[in-house]
GROMACS .gro file of C-alpha atoms in nm:
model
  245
    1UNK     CA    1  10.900  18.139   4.585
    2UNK     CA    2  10.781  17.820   4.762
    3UNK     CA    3  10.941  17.476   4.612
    4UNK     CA    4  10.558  17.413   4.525
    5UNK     CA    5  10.497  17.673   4.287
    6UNK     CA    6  10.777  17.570   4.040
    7UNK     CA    7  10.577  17.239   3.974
    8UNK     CA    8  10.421  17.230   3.643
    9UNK     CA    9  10.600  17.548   3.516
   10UNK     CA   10  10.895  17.618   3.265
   11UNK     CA   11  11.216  17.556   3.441
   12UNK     CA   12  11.401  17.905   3.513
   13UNK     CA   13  11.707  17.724   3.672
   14UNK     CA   14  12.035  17.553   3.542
   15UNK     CA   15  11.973  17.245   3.520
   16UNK     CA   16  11.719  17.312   3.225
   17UNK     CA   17  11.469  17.071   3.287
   18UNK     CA   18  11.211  17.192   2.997
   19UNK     CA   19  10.926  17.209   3.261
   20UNK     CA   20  10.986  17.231   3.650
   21UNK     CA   21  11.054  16.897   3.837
   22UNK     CA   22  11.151  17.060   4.152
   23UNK     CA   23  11.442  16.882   4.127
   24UNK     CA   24  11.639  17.235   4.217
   25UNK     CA   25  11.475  17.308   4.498
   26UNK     CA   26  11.375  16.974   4.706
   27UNK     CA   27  11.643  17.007   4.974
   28UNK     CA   28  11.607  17.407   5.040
   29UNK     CA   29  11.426  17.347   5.346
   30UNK     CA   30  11.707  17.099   5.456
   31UNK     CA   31  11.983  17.373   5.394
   32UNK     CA   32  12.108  17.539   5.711
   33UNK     CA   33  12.167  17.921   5.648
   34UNK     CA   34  12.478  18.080   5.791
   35UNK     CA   35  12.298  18.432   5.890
   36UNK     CA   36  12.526  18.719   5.888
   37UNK     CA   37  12.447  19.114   5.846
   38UNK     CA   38  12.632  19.260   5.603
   39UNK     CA   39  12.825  19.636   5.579
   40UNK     CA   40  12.725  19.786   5.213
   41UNK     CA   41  12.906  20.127   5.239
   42UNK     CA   42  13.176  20.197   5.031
   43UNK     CA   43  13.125  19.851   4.870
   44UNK     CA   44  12.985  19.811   4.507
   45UNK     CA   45  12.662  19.611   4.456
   46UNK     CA   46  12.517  19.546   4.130
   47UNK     CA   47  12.142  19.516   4.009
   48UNK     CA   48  12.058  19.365   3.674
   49UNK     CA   49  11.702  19.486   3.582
   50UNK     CA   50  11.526  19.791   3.543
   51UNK     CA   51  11.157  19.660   3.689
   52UNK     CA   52  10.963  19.703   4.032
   53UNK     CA   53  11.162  19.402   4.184
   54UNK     CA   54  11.483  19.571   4.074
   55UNK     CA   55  11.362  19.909   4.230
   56UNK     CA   56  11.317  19.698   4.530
   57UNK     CA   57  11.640  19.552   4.590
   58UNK     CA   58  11.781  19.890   4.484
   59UNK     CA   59  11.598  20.069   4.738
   60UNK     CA   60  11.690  19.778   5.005
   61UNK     CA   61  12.091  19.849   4.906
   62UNK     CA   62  12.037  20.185   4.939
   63UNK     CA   63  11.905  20.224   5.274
   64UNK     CA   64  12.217  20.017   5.376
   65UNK     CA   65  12.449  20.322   5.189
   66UNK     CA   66  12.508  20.102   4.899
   67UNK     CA   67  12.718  20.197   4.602
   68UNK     CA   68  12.440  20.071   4.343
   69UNK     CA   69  12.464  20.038   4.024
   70UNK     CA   70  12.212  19.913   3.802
   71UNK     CA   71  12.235  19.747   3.465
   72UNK     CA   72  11.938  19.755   3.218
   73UNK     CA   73  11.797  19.888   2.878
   74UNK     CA   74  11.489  20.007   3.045
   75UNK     CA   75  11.420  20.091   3.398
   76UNK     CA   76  11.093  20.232   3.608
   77UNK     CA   77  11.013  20.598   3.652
   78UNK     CA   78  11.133  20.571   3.998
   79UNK     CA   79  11.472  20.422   3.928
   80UNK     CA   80  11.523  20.661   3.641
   81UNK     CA   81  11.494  20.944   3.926
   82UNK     CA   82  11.721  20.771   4.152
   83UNK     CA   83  11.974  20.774   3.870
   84UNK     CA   84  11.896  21.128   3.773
   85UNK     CA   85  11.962  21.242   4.128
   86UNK     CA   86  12.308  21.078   4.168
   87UNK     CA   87  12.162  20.797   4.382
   88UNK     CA   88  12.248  20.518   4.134
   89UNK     CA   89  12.433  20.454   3.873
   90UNK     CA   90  12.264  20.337   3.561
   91UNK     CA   91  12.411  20.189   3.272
   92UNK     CA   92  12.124  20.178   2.981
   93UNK     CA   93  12.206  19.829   2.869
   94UNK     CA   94  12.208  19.427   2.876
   95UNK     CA   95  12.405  19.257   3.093
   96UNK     CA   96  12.703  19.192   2.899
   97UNK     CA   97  12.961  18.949   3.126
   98UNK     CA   98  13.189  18.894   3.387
   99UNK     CA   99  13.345  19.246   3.316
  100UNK     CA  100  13.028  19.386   3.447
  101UNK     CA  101  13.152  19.172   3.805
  102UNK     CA  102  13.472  19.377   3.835
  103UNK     CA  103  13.479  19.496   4.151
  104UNK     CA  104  13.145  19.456   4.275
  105UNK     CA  105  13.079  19.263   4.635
  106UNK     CA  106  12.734  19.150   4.542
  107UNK     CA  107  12.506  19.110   4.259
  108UNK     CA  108  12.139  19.073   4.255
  109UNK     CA  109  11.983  18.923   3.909
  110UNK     CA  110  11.601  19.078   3.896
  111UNK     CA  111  11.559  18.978   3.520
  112UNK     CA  112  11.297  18.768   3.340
  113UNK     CA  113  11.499  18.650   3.130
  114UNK     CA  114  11.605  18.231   3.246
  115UNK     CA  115  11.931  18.212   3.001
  116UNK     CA  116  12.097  18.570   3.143
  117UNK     CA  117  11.954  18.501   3.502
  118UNK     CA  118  12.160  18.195   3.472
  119UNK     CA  119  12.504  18.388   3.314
  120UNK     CA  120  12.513  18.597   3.604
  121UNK     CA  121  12.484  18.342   3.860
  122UNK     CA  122  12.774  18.127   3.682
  123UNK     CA  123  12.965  18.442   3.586
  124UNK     CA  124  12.948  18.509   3.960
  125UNK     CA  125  13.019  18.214   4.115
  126UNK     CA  126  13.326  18.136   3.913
  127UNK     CA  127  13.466  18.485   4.135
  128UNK     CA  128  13.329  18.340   4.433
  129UNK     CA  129  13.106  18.677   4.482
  130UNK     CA  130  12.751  18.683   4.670
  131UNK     CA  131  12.502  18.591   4.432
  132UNK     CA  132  12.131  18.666   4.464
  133UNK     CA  133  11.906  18.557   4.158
  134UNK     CA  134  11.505  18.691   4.275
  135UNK     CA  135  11.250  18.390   4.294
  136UNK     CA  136  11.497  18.126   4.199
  137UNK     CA  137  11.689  17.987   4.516
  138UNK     CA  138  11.949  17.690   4.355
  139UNK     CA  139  12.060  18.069   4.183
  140UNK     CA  140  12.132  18.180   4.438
  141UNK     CA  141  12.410  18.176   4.692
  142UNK     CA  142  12.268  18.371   4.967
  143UNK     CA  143  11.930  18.466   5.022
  144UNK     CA  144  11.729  18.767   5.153
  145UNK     CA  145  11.510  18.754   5.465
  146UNK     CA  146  11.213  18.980   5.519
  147UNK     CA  147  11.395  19.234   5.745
  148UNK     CA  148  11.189  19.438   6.059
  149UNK     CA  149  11.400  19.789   6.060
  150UNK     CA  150  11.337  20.054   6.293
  151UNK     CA  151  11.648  20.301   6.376
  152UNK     CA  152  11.928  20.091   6.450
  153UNK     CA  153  11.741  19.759   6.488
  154UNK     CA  154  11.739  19.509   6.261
  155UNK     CA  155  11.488  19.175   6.276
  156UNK     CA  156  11.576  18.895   5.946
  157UNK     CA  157  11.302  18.621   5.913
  158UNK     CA  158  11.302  18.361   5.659
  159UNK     CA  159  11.156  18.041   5.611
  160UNK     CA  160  11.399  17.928   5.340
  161UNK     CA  161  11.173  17.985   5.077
  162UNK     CA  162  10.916  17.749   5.227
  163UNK     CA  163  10.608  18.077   5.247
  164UNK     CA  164  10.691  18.425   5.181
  165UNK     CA  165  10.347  18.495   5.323
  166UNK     CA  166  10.434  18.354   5.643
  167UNK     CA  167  10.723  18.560   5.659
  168UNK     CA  168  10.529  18.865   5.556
  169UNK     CA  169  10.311  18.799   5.851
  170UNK     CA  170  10.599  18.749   6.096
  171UNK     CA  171  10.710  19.066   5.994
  172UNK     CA  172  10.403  19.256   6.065
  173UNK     CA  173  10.334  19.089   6.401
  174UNK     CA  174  10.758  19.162   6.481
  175UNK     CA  175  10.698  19.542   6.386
  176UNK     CA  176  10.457  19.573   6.609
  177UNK     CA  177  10.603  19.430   6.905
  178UNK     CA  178  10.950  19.519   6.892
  179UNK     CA  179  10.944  19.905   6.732
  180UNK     CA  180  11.033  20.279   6.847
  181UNK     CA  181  11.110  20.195   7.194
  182UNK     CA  182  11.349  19.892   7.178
  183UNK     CA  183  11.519  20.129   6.874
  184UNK     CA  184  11.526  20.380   7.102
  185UNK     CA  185  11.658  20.197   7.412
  186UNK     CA  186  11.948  20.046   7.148
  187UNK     CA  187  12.041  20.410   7.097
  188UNK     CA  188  12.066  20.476   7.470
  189UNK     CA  189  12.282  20.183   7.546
  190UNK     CA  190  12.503  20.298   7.259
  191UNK     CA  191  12.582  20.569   7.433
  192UNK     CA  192  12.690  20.407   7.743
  193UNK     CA  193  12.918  20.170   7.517
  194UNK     CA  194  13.270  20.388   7.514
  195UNK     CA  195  13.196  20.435   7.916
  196UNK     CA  196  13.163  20.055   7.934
  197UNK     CA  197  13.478  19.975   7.743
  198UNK     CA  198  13.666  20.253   7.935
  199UNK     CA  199  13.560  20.134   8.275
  200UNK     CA  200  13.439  19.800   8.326
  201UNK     CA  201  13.802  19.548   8.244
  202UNK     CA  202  13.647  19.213   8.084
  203UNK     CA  203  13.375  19.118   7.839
  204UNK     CA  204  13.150  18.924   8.080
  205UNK     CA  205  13.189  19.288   8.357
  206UNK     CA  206  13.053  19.444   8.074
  207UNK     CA  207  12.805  19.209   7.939
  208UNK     CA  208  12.673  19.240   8.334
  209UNK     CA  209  12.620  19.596   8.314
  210UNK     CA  210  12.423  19.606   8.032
  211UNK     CA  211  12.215  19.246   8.085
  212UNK     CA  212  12.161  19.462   8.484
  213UNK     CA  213  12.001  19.750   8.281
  214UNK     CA  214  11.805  19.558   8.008
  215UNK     CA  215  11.669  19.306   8.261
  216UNK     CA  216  11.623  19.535   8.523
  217UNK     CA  217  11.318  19.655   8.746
  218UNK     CA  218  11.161  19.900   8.641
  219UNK     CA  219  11.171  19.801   8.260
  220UNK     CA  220  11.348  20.050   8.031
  221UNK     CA  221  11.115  19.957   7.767
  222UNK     CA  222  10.794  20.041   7.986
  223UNK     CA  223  10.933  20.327   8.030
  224UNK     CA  224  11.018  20.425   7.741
  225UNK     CA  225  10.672  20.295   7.617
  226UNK     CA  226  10.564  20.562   7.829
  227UNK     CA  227  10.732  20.827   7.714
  228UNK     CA  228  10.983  20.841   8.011
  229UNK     CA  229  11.326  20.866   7.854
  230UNK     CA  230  11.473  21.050   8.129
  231UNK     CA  231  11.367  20.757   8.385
  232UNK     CA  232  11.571  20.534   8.116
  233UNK     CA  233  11.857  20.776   8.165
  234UNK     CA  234  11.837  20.740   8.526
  235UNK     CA  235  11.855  20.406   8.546
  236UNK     CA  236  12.144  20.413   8.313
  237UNK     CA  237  12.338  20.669   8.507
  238UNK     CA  238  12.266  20.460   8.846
  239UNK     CA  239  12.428  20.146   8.720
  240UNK     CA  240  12.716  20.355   8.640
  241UNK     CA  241  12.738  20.471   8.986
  242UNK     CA  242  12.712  20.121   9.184
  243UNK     CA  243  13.013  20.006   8.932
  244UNK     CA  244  13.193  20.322   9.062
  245UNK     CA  245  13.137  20.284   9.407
   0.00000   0.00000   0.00000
């Protein structure tokens, strides 16, 4: 949510102001973010909040092989399937503490309600987890980016809370530029990675090889824009060579 919209409005933070000041959130767009992906599987994550924003972050966790589970009395037809299918786990009740935090790498608050929005965040911080409280930033410890995904690729963009709908429109114009065949080419080089590491001796020989083929004339990504994965193949196979020779 923009530092704009709070004006005027109840305050849904900790420092309990009665009605928003902005006080919370008038240096967010002086706050440098450390960016960093994060591996989900075989970690615990936690949702509190059974609505459509807590289907969303569920479905986010998810499609990064999350171990979800989600905490709330009620929850939306689709989450009930997800937790019918074995997908999630879903315990039908409040958030009731830090017991709920045993064990889990991350929580995500999606409640509307200020007082246990603000519990979680404290309960969490006192463990030093990753904290993520929906709409309200100085509740949160790390913060999630509109993300571009296609196959392996993965694009973040934030503004630090400054427009959402800027960031929405970043995305779109980023999906369309950078899809299928930069995924695909990602995949290809992938392949060529354990011939890389077996072959060429030192980081910057091997960052060569690969900057020779990404850079290269003709353009893997024409090519593969053109449905001419073989051609990619060939050029891959051809830098292999002139290292072996």
């Amino acid at each position: 949510m923009p530092a704009a919209a709070y004006a005027g409005k109840p305050c849904v933070c900790q420092f309990r102001r009665g009605i928003c000041d902005q006080t919370c959130v008038q240096d967010m767009l002086d706050t440098p973010f450390y960016i960093a992906c994060l591996k989900l599987r075989d970690r615990r994550s936690l949702v509190v909040g059974g609505g459509d924003i807590g289907l969303e972050k569920v479905e986010g966790l998810l499609a990064c092989d999350g171990d979800v589970t989600l905490i709330a009395p009620e929850a939306v037809p689709e989450l009930q399937q997800l937790a019918a299918e074995g997908s999630i786990t879903w315990e039908r009740r409040d958030y009731a503490g830090p017991e709920d935090l045993e064990g889990i790498f991350m929580v995500i608050a999606a409640t509307d309600d200020t007082d246990t929005n603000i519990r979680i965040y404290d309960d969490a911080e006192r463990r030093a987890m990753l904290v993520n409280v929906v709409d309200v930033p100085p509740l949160c410890n790390f913060i999630l980016p509109a993300i571009v995904r296609t196959g392996p690729l993965a694009i973040a963009i934030s503004t630090a809370g400054a427009s959402p709908a800027l960031a929405k429109r970043m995305k779109r114009q980023i999906s369309e530029q950078y899809g299928e065949p930069y995924a695909r080419l990602a995949i290809l080089l992938n392949e060529a990675r354990g011939w890389a590491k077996g072959t060429l001796p030192t980081y910057q020989d091997r960052k060569d090889f690969f900057e020779t083929i990404v850079n290269g004339d003709p353009d893997p990504i024409d090519l593969l824009r053109g449905g001419d994965e073989q051609g990619v193949r060939d050029i891959i196979a051809a830098a292999q060579e002139s290292v072996a020779a």
